[in-house]
Structures are given as C-alpha cells and as structure tokens.
XYZ file of C-alpha atoms in Angstrom:
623
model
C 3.057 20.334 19.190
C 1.148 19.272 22.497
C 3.505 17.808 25.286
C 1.154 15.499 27.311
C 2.778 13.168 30.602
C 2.067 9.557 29.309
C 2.009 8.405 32.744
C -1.412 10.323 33.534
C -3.105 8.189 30.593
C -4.832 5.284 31.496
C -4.304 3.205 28.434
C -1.010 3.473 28.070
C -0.990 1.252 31.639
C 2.227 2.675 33.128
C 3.319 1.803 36.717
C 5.393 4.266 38.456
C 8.461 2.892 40.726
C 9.839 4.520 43.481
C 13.106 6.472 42.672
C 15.179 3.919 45.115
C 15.275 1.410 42.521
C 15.237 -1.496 45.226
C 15.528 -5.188 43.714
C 12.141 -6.056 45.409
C 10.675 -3.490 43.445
C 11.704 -4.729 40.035
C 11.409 -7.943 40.719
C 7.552 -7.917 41.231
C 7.669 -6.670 37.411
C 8.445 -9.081 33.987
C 10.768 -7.248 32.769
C 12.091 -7.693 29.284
C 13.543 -3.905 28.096
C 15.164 -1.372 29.845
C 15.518 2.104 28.075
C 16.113 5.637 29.073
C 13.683 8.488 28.053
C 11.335 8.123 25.261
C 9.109 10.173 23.390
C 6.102 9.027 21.724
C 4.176 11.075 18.821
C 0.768 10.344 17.651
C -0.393 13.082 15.031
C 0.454 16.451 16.585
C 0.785 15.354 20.469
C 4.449 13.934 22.110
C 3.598 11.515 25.296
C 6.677 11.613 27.642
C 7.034 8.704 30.293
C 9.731 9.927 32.817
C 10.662 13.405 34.518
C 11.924 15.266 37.283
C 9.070 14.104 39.462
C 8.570 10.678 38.103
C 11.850 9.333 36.991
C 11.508 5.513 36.719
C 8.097 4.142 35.140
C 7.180 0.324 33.848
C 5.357 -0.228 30.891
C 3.469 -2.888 29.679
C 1.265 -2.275 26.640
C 1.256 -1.959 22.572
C 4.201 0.317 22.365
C 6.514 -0.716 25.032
C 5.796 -3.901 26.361
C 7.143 -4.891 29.494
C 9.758 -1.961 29.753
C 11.638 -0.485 32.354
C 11.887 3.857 31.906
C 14.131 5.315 33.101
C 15.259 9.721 32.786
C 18.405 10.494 31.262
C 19.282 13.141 34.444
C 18.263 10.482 37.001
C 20.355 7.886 35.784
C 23.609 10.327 35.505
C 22.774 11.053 38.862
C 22.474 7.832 40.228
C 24.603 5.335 38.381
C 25.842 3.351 41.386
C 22.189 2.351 42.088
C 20.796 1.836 38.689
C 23.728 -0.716 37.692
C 23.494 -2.110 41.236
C 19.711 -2.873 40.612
C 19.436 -3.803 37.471
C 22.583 -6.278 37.472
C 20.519 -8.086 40.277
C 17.664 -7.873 38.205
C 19.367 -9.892 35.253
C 20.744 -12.167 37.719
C 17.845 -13.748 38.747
C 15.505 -12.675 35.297
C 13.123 -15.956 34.181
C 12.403 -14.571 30.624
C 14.590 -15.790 27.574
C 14.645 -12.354 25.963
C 16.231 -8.960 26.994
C 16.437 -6.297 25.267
C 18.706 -2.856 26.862
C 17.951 0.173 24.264
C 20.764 2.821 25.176
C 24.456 2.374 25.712
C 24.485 4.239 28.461
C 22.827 1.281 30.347
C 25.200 -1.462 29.246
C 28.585 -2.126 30.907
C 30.462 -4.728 31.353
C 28.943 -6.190 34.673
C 25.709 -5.909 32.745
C 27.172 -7.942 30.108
C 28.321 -10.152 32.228
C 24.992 -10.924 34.110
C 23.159 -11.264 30.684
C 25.841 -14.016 30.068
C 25.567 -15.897 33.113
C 21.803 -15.898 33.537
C 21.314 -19.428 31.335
C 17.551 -18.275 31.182
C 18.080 -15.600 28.979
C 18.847 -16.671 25.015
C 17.427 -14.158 23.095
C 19.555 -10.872 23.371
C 19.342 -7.346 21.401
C 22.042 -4.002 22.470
C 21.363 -0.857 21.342
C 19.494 0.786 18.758
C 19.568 2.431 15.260
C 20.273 5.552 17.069
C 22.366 4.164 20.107
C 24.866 1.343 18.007
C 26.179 -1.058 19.637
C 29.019 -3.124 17.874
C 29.234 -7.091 18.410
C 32.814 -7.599 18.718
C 34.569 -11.100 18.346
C 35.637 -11.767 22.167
C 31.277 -10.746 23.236
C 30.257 -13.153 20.303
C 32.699 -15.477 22.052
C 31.410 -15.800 25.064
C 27.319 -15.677 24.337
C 28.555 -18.437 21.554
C 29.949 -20.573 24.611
C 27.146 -19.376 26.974
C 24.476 -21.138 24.565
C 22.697 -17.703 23.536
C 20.396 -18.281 20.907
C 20.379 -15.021 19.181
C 22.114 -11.535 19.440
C 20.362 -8.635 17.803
C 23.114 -5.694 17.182
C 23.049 -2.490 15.032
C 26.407 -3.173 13.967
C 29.340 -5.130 14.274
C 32.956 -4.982 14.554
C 35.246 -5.727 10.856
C 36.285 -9.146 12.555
C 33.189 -10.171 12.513
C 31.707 -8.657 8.923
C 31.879 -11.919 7.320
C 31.021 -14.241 9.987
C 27.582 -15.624 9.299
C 26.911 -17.697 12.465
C 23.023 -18.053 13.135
C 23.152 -16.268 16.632
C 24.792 -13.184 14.971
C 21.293 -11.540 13.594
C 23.388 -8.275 12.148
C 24.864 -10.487 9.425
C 21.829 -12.939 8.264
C 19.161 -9.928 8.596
C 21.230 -7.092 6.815
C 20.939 -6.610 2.972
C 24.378 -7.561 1.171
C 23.308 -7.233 -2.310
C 20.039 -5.038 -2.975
C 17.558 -6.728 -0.674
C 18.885 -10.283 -0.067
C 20.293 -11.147 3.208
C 22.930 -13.631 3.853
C 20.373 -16.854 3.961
C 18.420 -15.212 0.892
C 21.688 -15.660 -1.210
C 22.666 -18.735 -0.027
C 19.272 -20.616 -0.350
C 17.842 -18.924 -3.773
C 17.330 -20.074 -6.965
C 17.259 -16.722 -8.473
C 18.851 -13.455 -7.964
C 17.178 -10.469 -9.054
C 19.154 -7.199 -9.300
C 17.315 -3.867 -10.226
C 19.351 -1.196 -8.335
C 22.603 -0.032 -8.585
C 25.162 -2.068 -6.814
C 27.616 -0.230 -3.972
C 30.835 -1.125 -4.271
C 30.007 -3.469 -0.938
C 27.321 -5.019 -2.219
C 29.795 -5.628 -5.369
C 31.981 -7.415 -3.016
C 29.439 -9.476 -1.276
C 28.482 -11.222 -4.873
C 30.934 -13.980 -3.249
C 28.024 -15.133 -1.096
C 25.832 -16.171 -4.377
C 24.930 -19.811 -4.135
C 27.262 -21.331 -7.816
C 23.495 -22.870 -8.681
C 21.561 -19.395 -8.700
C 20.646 -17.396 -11.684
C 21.626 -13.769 -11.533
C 18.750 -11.918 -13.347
C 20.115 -7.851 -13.996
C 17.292 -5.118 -14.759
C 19.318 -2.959 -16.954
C 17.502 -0.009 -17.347
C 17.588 -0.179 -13.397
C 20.995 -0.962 -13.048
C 23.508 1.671 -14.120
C 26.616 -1.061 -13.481
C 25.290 -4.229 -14.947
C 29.011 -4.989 -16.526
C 30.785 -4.360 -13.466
C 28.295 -6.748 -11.753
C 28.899 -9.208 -14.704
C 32.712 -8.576 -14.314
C 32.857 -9.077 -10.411
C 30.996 -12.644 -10.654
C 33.452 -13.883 -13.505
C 36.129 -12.697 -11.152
C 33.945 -14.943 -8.299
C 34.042 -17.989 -10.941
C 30.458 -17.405 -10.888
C 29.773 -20.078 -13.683
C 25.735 -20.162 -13.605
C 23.864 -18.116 -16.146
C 23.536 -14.335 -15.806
C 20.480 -12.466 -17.636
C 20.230 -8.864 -18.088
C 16.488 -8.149 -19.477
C 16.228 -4.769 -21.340
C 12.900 -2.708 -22.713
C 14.641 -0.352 -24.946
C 17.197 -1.915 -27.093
C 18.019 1.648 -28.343
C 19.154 2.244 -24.473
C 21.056 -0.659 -23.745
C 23.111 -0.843 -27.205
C 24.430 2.629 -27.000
C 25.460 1.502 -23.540
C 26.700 -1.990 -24.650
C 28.614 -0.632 -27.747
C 30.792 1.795 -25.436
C 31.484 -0.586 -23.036
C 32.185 -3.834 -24.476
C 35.574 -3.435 -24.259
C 35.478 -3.472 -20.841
C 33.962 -6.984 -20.552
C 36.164 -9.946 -19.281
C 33.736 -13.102 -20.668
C 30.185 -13.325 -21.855
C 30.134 -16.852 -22.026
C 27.538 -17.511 -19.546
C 25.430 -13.869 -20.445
C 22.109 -14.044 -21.864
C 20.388 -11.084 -23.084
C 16.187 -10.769 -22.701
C 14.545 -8.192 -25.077
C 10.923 -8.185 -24.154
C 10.691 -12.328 -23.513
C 13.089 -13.010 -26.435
C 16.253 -14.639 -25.062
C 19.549 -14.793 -26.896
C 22.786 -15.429 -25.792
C 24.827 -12.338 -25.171
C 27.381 -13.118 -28.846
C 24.488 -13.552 -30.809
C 22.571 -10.524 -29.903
C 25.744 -8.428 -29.935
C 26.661 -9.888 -33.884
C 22.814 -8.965 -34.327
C 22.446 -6.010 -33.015
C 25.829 -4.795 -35.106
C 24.448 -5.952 -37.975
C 21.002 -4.147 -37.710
C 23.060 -0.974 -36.647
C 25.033 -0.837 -39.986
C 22.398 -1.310 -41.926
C 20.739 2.103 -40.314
C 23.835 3.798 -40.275
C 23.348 5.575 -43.706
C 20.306 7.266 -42.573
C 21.272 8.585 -39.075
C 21.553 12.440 -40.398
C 17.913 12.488 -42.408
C 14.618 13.425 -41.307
C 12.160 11.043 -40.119
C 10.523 10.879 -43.492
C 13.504 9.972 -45.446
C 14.478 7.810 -42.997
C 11.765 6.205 -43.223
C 11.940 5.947 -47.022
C 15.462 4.795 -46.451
C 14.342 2.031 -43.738
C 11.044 0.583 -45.980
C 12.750 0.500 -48.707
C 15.730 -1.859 -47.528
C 13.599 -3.920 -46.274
C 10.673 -4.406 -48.633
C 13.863 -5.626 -50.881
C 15.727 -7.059 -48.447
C 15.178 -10.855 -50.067
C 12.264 -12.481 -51.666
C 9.356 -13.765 -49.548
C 9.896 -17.445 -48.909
C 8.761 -19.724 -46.344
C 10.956 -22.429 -44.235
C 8.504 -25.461 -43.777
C 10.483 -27.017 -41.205
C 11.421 -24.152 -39.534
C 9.128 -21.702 -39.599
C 11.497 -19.890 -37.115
C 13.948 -19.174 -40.088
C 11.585 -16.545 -41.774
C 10.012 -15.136 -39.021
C 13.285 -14.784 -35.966
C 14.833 -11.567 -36.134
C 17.796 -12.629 -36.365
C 17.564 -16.022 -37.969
C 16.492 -13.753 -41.039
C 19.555 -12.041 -41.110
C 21.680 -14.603 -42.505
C 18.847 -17.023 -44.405
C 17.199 -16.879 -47.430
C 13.987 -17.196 -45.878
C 11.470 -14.284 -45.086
C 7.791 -13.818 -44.833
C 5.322 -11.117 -43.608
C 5.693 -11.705 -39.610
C 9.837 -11.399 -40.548
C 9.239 -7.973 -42.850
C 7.384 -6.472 -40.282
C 9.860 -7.528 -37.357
C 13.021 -5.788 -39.597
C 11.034 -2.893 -40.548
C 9.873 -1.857 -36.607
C 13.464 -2.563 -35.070
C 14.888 -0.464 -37.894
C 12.763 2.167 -37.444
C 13.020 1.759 -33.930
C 16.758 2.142 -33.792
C 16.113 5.675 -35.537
C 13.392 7.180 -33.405
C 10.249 6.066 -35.348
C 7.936 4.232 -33.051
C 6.355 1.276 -34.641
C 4.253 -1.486 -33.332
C 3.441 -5.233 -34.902
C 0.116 -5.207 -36.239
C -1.711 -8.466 -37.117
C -4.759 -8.291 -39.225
C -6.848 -10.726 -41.411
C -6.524 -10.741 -45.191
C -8.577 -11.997 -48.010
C -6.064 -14.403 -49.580
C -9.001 -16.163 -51.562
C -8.830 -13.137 -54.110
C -5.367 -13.792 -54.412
C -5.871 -15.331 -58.336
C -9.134 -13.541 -58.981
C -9.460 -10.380 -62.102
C -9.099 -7.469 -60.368
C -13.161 -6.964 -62.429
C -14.965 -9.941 -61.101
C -17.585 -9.178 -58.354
C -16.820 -11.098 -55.326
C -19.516 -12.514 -52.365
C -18.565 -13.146 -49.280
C -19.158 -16.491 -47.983
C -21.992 -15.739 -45.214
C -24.163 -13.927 -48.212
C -23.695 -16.411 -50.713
C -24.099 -19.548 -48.057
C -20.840 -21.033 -49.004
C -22.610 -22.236 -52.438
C -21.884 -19.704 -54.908
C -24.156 -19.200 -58.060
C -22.612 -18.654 -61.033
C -18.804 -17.959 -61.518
C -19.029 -14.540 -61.025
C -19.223 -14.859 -57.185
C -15.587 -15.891 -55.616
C -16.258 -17.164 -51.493
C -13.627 -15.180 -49.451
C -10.730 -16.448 -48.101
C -9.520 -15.225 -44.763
C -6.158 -15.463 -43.376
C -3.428 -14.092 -40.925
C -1.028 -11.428 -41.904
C 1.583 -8.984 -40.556
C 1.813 -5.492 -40.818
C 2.947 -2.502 -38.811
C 1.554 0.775 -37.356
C 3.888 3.723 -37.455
C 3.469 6.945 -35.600
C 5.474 9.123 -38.112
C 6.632 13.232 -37.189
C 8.183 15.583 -39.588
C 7.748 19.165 -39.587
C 10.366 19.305 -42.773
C 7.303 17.410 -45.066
C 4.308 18.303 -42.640
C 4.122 15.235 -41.704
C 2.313 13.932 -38.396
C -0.223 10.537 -38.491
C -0.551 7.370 -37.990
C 0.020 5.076 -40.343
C -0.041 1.507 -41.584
C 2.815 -0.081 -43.780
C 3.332 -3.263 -45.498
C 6.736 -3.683 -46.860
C 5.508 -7.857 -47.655
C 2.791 -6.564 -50.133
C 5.739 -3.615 -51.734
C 8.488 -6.743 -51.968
C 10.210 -5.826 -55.222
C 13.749 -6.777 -55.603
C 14.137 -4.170 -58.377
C 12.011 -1.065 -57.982
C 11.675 1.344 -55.321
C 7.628 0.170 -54.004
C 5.814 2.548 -51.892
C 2.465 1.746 -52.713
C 1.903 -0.042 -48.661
C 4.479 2.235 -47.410
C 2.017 4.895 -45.430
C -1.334 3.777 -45.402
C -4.181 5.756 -43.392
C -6.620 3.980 -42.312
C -8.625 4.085 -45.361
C -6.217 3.388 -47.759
C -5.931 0.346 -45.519
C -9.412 -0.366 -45.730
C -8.472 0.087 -49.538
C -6.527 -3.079 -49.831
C -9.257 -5.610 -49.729
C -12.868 -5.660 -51.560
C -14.402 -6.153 -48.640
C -14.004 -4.768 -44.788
C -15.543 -6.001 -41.836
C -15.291 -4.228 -38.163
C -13.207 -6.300 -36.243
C -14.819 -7.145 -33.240
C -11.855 -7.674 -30.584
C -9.179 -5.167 -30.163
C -8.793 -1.430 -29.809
C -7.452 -0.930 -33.208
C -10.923 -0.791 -34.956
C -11.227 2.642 -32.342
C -8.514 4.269 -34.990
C -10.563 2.988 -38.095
C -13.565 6.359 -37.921
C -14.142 9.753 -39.055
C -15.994 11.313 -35.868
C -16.089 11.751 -32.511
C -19.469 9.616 -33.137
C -18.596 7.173 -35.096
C -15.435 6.671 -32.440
C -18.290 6.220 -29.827
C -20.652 4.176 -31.784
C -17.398 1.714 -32.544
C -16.575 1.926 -28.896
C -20.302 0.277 -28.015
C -20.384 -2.087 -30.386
C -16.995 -3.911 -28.703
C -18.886 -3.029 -25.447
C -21.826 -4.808 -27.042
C -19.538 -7.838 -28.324
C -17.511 -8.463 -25.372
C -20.022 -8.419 -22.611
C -17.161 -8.882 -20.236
C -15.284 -6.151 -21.305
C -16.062 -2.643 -19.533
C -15.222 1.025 -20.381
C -12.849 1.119 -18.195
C -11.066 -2.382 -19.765
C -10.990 -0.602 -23.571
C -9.627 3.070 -22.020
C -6.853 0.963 -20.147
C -6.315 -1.132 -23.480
C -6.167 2.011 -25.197
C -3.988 3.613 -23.238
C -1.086 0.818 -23.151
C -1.847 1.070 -26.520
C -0.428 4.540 -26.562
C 2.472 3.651 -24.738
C 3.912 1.398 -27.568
C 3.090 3.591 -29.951
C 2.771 7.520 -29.125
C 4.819 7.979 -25.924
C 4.476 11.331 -25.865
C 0.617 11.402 -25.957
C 0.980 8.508 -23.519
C 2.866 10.945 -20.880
C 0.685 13.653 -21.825
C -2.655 11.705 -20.734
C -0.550 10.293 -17.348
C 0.500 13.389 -16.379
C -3.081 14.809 -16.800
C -4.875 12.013 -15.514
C -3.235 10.370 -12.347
C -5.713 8.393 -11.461
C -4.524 6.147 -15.109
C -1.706 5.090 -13.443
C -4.004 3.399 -10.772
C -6.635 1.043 -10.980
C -9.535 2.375 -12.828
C -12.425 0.547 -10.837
C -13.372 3.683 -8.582
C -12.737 5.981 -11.415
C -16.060 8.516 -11.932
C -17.842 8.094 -15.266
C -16.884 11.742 -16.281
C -12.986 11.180 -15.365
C -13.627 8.210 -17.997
C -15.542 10.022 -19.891
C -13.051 12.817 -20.469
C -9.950 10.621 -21.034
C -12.311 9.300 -23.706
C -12.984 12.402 -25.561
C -9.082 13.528 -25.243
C -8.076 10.431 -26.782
C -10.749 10.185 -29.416
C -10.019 13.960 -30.490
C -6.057 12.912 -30.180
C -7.002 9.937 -32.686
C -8.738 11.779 -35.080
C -6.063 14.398 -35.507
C -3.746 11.467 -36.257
C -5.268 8.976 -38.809
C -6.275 10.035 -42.160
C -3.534 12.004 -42.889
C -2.191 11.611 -46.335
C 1.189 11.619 -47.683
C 0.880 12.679 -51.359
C 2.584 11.578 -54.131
C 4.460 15.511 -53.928
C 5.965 14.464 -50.635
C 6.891 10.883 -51.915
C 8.808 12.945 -54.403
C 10.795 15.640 -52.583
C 11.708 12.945 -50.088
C 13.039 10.676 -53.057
C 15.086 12.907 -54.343
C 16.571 14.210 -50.803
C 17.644 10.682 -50.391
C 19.330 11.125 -54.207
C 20.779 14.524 -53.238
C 21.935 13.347 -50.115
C 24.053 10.788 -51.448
C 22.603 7.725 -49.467
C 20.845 6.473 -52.805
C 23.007 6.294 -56.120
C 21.445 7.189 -59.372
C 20.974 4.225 -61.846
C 22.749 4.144 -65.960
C 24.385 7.708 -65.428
C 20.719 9.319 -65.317
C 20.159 12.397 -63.674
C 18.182 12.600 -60.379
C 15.500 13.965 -61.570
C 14.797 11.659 -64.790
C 15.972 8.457 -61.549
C 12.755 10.116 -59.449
C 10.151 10.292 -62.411
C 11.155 7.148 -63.239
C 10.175 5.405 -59.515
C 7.058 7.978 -59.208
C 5.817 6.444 -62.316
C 6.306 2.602 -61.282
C 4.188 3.296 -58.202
C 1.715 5.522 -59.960
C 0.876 2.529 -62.476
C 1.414 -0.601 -59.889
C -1.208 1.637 -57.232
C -3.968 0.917 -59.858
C -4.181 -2.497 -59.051
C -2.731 -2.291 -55.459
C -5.894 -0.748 -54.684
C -9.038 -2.391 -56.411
C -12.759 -1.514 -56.508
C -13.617 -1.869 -52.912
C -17.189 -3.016 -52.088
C -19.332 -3.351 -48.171
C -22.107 -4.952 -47.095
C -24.872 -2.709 -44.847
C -26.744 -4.351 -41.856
C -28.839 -5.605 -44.253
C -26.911 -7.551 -46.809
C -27.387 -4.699 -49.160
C -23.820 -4.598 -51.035
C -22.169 -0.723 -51.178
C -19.734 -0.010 -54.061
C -16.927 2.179 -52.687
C -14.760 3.266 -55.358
C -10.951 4.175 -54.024
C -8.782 6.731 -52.540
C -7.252 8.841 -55.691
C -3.917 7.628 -56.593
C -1.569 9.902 -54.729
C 1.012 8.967 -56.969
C -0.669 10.541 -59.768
C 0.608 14.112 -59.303
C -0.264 15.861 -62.913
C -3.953 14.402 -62.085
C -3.917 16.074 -58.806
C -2.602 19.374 -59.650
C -5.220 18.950 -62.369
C -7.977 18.602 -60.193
C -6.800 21.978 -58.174
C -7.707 23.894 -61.169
C-alpha cells in the first residue's frame, strides 16, 4: 500500500491553517464538518490529510466538502484551543447544516452552541464508527430550539420508539426487513422475504391495520411466528404467504400447525393460485392421504400407483356453468365433475408430492375422428379443401387437450426418459389402463392419424431422432417466428428444464454461468455448445420404452407389496395376466394406423409402435 500526503495534491483542493486555530482563521472558511484524521483509499494508494507538520487542513471538494481536519495528537494536545475556536466558530456559523464526525470533538459547550445558533437546523453527531446516542433531554432541547433534523447513529431506549420527524435514527432505520418507520406506516403492502429478528418481530406493531402482509416462505424460515405476532397485534388485514414448492411448505405446515393461534385472515399463493389458508390445508390433507400408500415404492410403482388412482378417480364429465368444477384442483376433490385439464392437474401434484417431476402439457387433438372406423382413410382438411370427395375422406377436427410430461428415474426397472401420459384417454372405472400411461414421443405421435410439427413452443425440440433433425426443428421455429432468436429458444429451453429436469437444469447453470445472465452478449459457440449439451441430453431421454415386461414386474410389486388387493380370491399372478391382457387388446385400437403428409402433399403410411403389451409376441420376435 502507497501512503501519499493528500495535502500535496492539487485536486483534492486542501487549504492548510495555521496550528493557532484563531477564530479569524476559520471564519474566512464555510465550514460545515469538522472531523479528526482521515484516511482515504483509492485502489492500492491511502491519501492522509493531517500530520505532525500539518495538523489542521480545510477541505472543500468531492470527498469532503467543506471540512475542517484536524490530527488526533494535535487535538489531545491542544484541547483548550480547539473547543475555544470552534465553539466561536458555531456561534456565529451562517450555514443550516453541521455535521461533527468524532466524539472526541463534541462536548457539551459544543452542544450548546449548535443549539443556540438559530441558523443551524440540520444537525448529524458521530459516525458508524464513532456512535453517538440521541438521548431524551438533547432531543429536548433541539425539539424546543426549532432544529429541523438530527442525524444520530444511535439512540438512547427512551427514545427507541419515538418517531418524531427531526429524530432521523428512527424514520431512516429498517424495523422490519427493509421498511423504515414512514415505509410501514404509509404502505399498502408489506413484503417479507427474510427472516424476521426477534426486534423486527416486535416492531410488526408499526404496520398500518390497512396493509397487506405478503410472506415469501421459502425465504422466510418464521412465517408462523410472524403470522402469530400480528394476530397478537390485532393485525386484522389479510396476510399471504406465496410458496413454489408445495412439497416444502406442507412438510413445514403439517409440523407446525399446532402452533398457530388463527388463520382466519391467511391466504395461501401456490404459483398465482390463491386459496384461503383452511381450504388449502383440508386440500392439501386430502391429496397427502391419497399418496400415503405409495411413500415406500420406487418411482415406477409409484407411479403405477399415482396413474392409476387417478385415471379412475371419477368419470370424465363436464360442469357447463362452472367450468371451474372439473378443472380446480381442489374443486375436483369433492365434485363429480372432471375433465382432461382436472386429470392432468391430480396426476402432476400427486406425482409431485412423491418426487416425480411433472409438467402440464397442452397439445391439439383430432377430436373429428372421434366416431370414425378405426379402417377409414382420413384427409386432412387443407388437402381435401374442406370439400371432401367421397365418404371415405373424414375433414379433421382439431381441438385443445391436456396431458402431462413426466421425467421418470428408476434404476430398480432401468428406467430413465421422458415421457408423456394421459390418464383422460386410460379413464376406466374398472380396469387397471396403462395404455397413455408412458408415452415416448412416438408413441405420442402414435395417438392420432395424422401429426403436424407444431410451430410455437420448445416441445416440438423433444419430438426427433438426431442431433440433425434437433437442429433442422430448431430452424424451422427460427424460420416461423422471425422474432424469435437462438438465444430466445435456448432460454425457453432452459426454463423448460427447470420445471421439468432440475438436475440437468443445475447441471447446465453450474457449467454455463453466463445462463443465469442475459444471453444478448453471449458468443455464438457458448450458444452453440449449450445447444449441443442439451440436444445430446434430450436424445438420451425421449424414446425410451417401457415394455410390457416392466409393466408387469411393477404390477405385481404393487400386488406383493400389499398396496393393491387381489380381486375374487385369485392369485397374483392369474390378477396380473389378467390386467396385461386388457391393455394388450384395448392398445390395438389405442393406437391406429398412423398416416403423414410430405412437403408435397404426398400422404406416408406409418404403421405403429409394436404393442409393448404383447409380451409372448416380443419374446417371439427375439428368437
């Protein structure tokens, strides 16, 4: 470190005074602060002001404007003539403001002068180094002296809750995370995301009865003591904790909500879905117990366990008037009323609640084949022209529909891919349906005669067999959405991940830090790589069957396990064969003749995946 004398640099426009101190001296000067030494460090130089040979020195520029110097030694040397000077200095000051840095330059005659000069209004004591504590009887007499504003470090415990205007301590501190006094007062909105201190537990009391009180709770390790305090406070305005992971903040809930005095005025925010705190704590119970008998399987079987409670869970059925009714999470629970949007929802937080990650997944369906043999040759609309020519050709039908992807691990069945299920399409109130249960992404392409790219979202990026045909997919939504860049579709992608593959989501973050920055200066081979890691990462993923074999064994673990009973006193085996065969003869029709149009309107027969449920055929075809 370089010491350099600030006083010998002309910029920093310092004005040595004679070590007598006299009045005339200072008074030539505007004075405004009066410190003893200081240091100033700019990278790896330290400017002094004041020493042996130069112990007083006025400033007047960016870092110390208008300031009096003065060194430590000279001062405890000299103390008669300092205070002498610079109490006749205050006397007869014209500026509002004054501001004395160290303690060691404040007594009470200095005090004194400060309040007696009416000119001055503006006063700050001390430092964050050098405290100096407001007490009542000072606040008293700057209060009656008219002073505008005292800027302290600290005050005494008389004064803690006093909230006066002039006392800047108390109205610029932080009582609860980072509002001040006026910020509580005067807001609308509270927003906690930090644990609270026991203090700033106390100083709840200064929330305005008309503010909402919004808790973070995977920020917030205390959210029910904070709930608790402000019932205590007769806080009667509405408090919202918003949580990510329901997973999280249930355990957490379900420990603790015996130590809750009154919810009445709680609301609970999953993700933008608000519901009071009774009804998602009746919910939430209610979801639980229904998981409860699979906590101890594998993934696999839990899945199987989760799918097939749900795909069963009540016939589809719509709610004209309330469309809610079939489609709210929790509405469902208690209605008779379910369609696709509501299967889905039950399946993901199911699976969710047992460590699967799922994610809604909205696609288009052909619903104008709905009543059509599964034999007849069908035309889409924009070959045929909308007039079709004999009754042979059936115009397509397109409309919305709800599925779910599923990123499903287990090493027990060798099982690790992403998958598509549709427990609305395997709703069968009396037979175990897995037909929809794990689709790749073919089989998915399997479940309507005809598939078209979609043109919009990163999902079509999962839907290839190749690195090249990931890249030629990638261009043609490049090509589509001319205001879409790379950059757009690899940040899509990668929030993509985070929803659905968390660990290959901290894997690429952790590798690539510049992801969890904007991409716009990101080089075209940074991109380019992130591109290749996740396109390799994808392909490892989709396509990934689970046979009919697997189906089996994890049947009959759920048998053996005890979490299914076996039907008319039949043995598990006989129960298995019997729900292998259902699904080997509905997957016949499940899956029809699929059929795709080239670039040129030339039409492609595609015949289907085998049917996985057909084991003796596939141990056949091994030989």
């Amino acid at each position: 470190m370089v010491l350099i004398k600030g006083y010998d640099v002309d910029n920093f426009n310092c004005s040595k005074i004679d070590s007598n101190l006299s009045f005339e001296q200072l008074i030539s000067k505007d004075i405004e602060s009066f410190r003893l030494n200081t240091e100033l460090i700019i990278g790896d130089k330290t400017f002094i002001f004041v020493d042996k040979e130069n112990p007083i020195m006025y400033m007047s520029n960016f870092f110390f404007d208008k300031t009096l110097i003065i060194d430590k030694d000279f001062m405890e040397n000299n103390k008669e003539t300092v205070f002498s000077t610079l109490i006749s200095y205050i006397k007869n000051m014209k500026s509002e403001k004054i501001k004395i840095e160290d303690l060691e330059l404040i007594n009470n005659e200095v005090l004194k002068a400060i309040i007696e000069n009416s000119n001055i209004k503006k006063v700050k004591l001390g430092n964050k180094e050098n405290i100096f504590f407001l007490n009542s009887k000072l606040y008293e007499e700057f209060k009656k002296a008219n002073k505008e504003e005292i800027i302290t470090d600290g005050v005494t415990e008389e004064l803690k809750d006093n909230f006066d205007s002039i006392i800047a301590y108390n109205n610029t501190k932080n009582l609860v995370a980072d509002y001040s006094y006026d910020n509580l007062v005067n807001s609308s909105s509270v927003i906690i995301k930090s644990k609270l201190s026991h203090e700033e537990l106390e100083n709840l009391k200064y929330i305005s009865n008309t503010a909402e009180v919004i808790i973070y709770f995977e920020k917030c390790e205390n959210v029910f003591q904070i709930i608790n305090k402000l019932r205590e406070l007769n806080f009667s305005n509405s408090v919202e904790v918003r949580i990510e992971n329901k997973n999280t903040f249930n355990r957490y809930l379900f420990e603790n909500i015996n130590n809750l005095i009154d919810t009445s005025n709680i609301k609970v925010n999953e993700e933008g879905k608000i519901d009071s705190f009774e009804t998602y704590y009746v919910n939430e119970r209610k979801l639980v117990e229904l998981v409860k008998p699979a906590f101890d399987l594998s993934p696999f079987e839990k899945y199987l366990y989760v799918y097939d409670l749900v795909n069963k869970y009540k016939k589809y059925k719509e709610n004209k008037e309330d469309k809610s009714m079939s489609r709210d999470l929790y509405k469902l629970l208690d209605s008779e009323y379910m369609v696709c949007v509501g299967y889905s929802k039950l399946l993901k937080d199911l699976l969710l609640k047992l460590g699967i990650e799922a994610y809604e997944y909205s696609v288009t369906v052909d619903i104008g084949l709905d009543d059509v043999p599964i034999d007849t040759r069908v035309i889409p609309d924009f070959i045929s022209g909308g007039n079709p020519s004999n009754t042979h050709e059936v115009l397509t039908n397109g409309a919305g529909h709800a599925r779910l992807f599923v990123n499903l691990v287990d090493p027990k069945y060798e099982i690790n891919g992403y998958y598509i299920a549709d427990p609305t399409w395997d709703n069968d109130m009396e037979h175990h349906a897995f037909n929809y249960a794990l689709m790749t992404h073919d089989e998915f392409n399997s479940t309507d005669r005809y598939n078209y790219m979609n043109i919009y979202g990163v999902q079509e990026l999962f839907f290839v067999h190749s690195l090249e045909e990931f890249y030629y997919k990638l261009n043609v939504l490049l090509d589509k959405n001319p205001n879409k860049s790379v950059k757009d579709y690899v940040s899509s992608l990668v929030m993509y991940f985070k929803d659905t593959d968390m660990l290959f989501y901290q894997e690429l973050m952790s590798k690539y830090e510049f992801l969890n920055s904007y991409l716009s200066k990101t080089s075209r081979d940074d991109i380019q790589n992130v591109l290749l890691d996740i396109g390799e990462h994808i392909l490892n993923k989709i396509n990934n069957l689970v046979d009919g074999e697997k189906f089996k064994n994890g049947i009959t673990s759920l048998y053996e396990n005890g979490v299914w009973q076996i039907k008319d006193e039949e043995n598990i085996e006989d129960e298995v064969n019997k729900i292998m065969e259902y699904n080997k003869k509905r997957h016949e029709f499940c899956f029809p003749i699929r059929y795709m149009i080239d670039r040129n309107g030339v039409e492609i027969v595609m015949m289907n995946a085998v049917n996985k449920f057909d084991i003796e055929a596939k141990k056949v075809s091994k030989i």
